[in-house]
Amino acid sequence: MRSPGPPRREPRARRAATRLPAPHGLRARLARAAIDVARVARGAAALALLLAGCIEVPPPPPRPPLQPKDIKVSEGVGLEIACTPTGVELCFDARDNNCNGVIDEGCGLHTGILQFTIAWEEPEADVDLNVYDPAGELARVGEPTASGLMKDRDCPRVSGECQEQNVENVFLTEGDPPRGRYRVVVRLDKLNDATAPIRVRLSARVGQRSYSMALDLSPSAATEEKSVEFTL
């Protein structure tokens, strides 16, 4: 008998046929999985942006209202804070008649968050309203100070600009008033043919409140001017 020989090798084609085939559509499934991961990432990013947009940022604290402090007036001058509304605003009396915080509104005068107004009846008398800002600069006609205070008229005028309605007005042109010490001086410049004393009404608007006082001025060193000072 012949001794058994070495086992015969199968043809290569047959060996290849016995290999385990790759799972069907694996590449397609991997591609779809990658797309799903990208979609999830984009969704997470969009959600993060949405949540960030929904976070409520607290508003800045409101600025405290303008309130004059350390008010100082000339001797014998009474400061009127309370306001009794008359229903309508009267012109050229330097009063806040309707108690809305604005002095002589609708009367051709400029108004502002700071406003100082004087009025007097005697057309011959020359009375000056001098307002000094915290830097000590005097408000002038038609030219604002560095802090924004400006005077819009100087009465009486020979040109007839005031039309015997003697009113002088100083106002803050824009912005927020600088903090510091303000000084308001009402001075009788010339009595002319008027009879002393001259009764002058001074009103001041500070924020949304108005203050008022009556001043009696006469031509003497002690009585020709009255002043009011306050701090913002």
Coordinates of N, CA and C in Angstrom, one line a residue, residues 1 6 20 56 67 78 87 90 95 102 109 112 135 137-138 141 189 201 205-206 218 222-223 225:
M1 N 0.8 -1.2 0.0 CA 0.0 0.0 0.0 C 0.9 1.2 0.0
P6 N 0.8 14.1 1.6 CA 0.4 15.3 2.3 C -0.9 15.8 1.8
L20 N -15.2 35.3 5.5 CA -16.4 35.9 5.9 C -16.6 37.2 5.2
E56 N -31.6 86.6 31.0 CA -32.0 88.0 31.3 C -30.8 88.7 32.0
Q67 N -32.2 116.0 43.2 CA -32.8 116.5 44.4 C -31.8 117.5 45.0
G78 N -38.6 133.2 51.8 CA -39.2 131.9 52.0 C -39.3 131.1 50.8
G87 N -54.8 124.7 37.0 CA -55.5 124.1 35.8 C -54.9 124.5 34.5
L90 N -50.0 129.8 33.0 CA -50.0 131.2 32.7 C -48.6 131.6 32.3
R95 N -44.0 130.9 37.2 CA -44.7 129.9 38.1 C -44.9 128.7 37.3
V102 N -42.6 122.1 35.0 CA -42.1 123.0 33.9 C -42.6 124.4 34.2
L109 N -40.4 130.3 26.1 CA -39.2 130.1 26.9 C -38.6 128.7 26.7
G112 N -35.7 123.0 30.5 CA -34.7 122.0 30.6 C -34.8 121.3 31.9
A135 N -18.7 125.1 38.4 CA -17.4 125.6 38.1 C -17.3 127.1 38.3
E137 N -18.9 129.4 36.5 CA -19.1 130.1 35.2 C -20.6 130.6 35.2
L138 N -20.7 131.8 34.7 CA -22.0 132.5 34.7 C -22.7 132.2 33.4
V141 N -26.3 135.0 27.6 CA -27.3 135.0 26.6 C -26.8 134.4 25.3
D189 N -30.7 145.9 38.9 CA -29.6 146.6 38.3 C -29.9 148.1 38.2
R201 N -40.6 137.4 41.2 CA -40.9 136.0 41.4 C -39.7 135.1 40.8
R205 N -36.7 124.9 38.4 CA -37.0 123.5 38.1 C -35.7 122.7 38.3
V206 N -35.9 121.7 39.2 CA -34.8 120.7 39.4 C -35.3 119.3 39.2
S218 N -34.7 146.4 46.5 CA -34.7 147.9 46.6 C -33.2 148.4 46.3
A222 N -27.9 146.4 50.9 CA -28.4 145.3 51.6 C -29.6 144.6 50.9
T223 N -30.3 145.4 50.1 CA -31.5 144.8 49.5 C -31.6 144.8 48.0
E225 N -30.0 142.8 46.0 CA -29.9 141.4 45.4 C -30.2 140.4 46.5

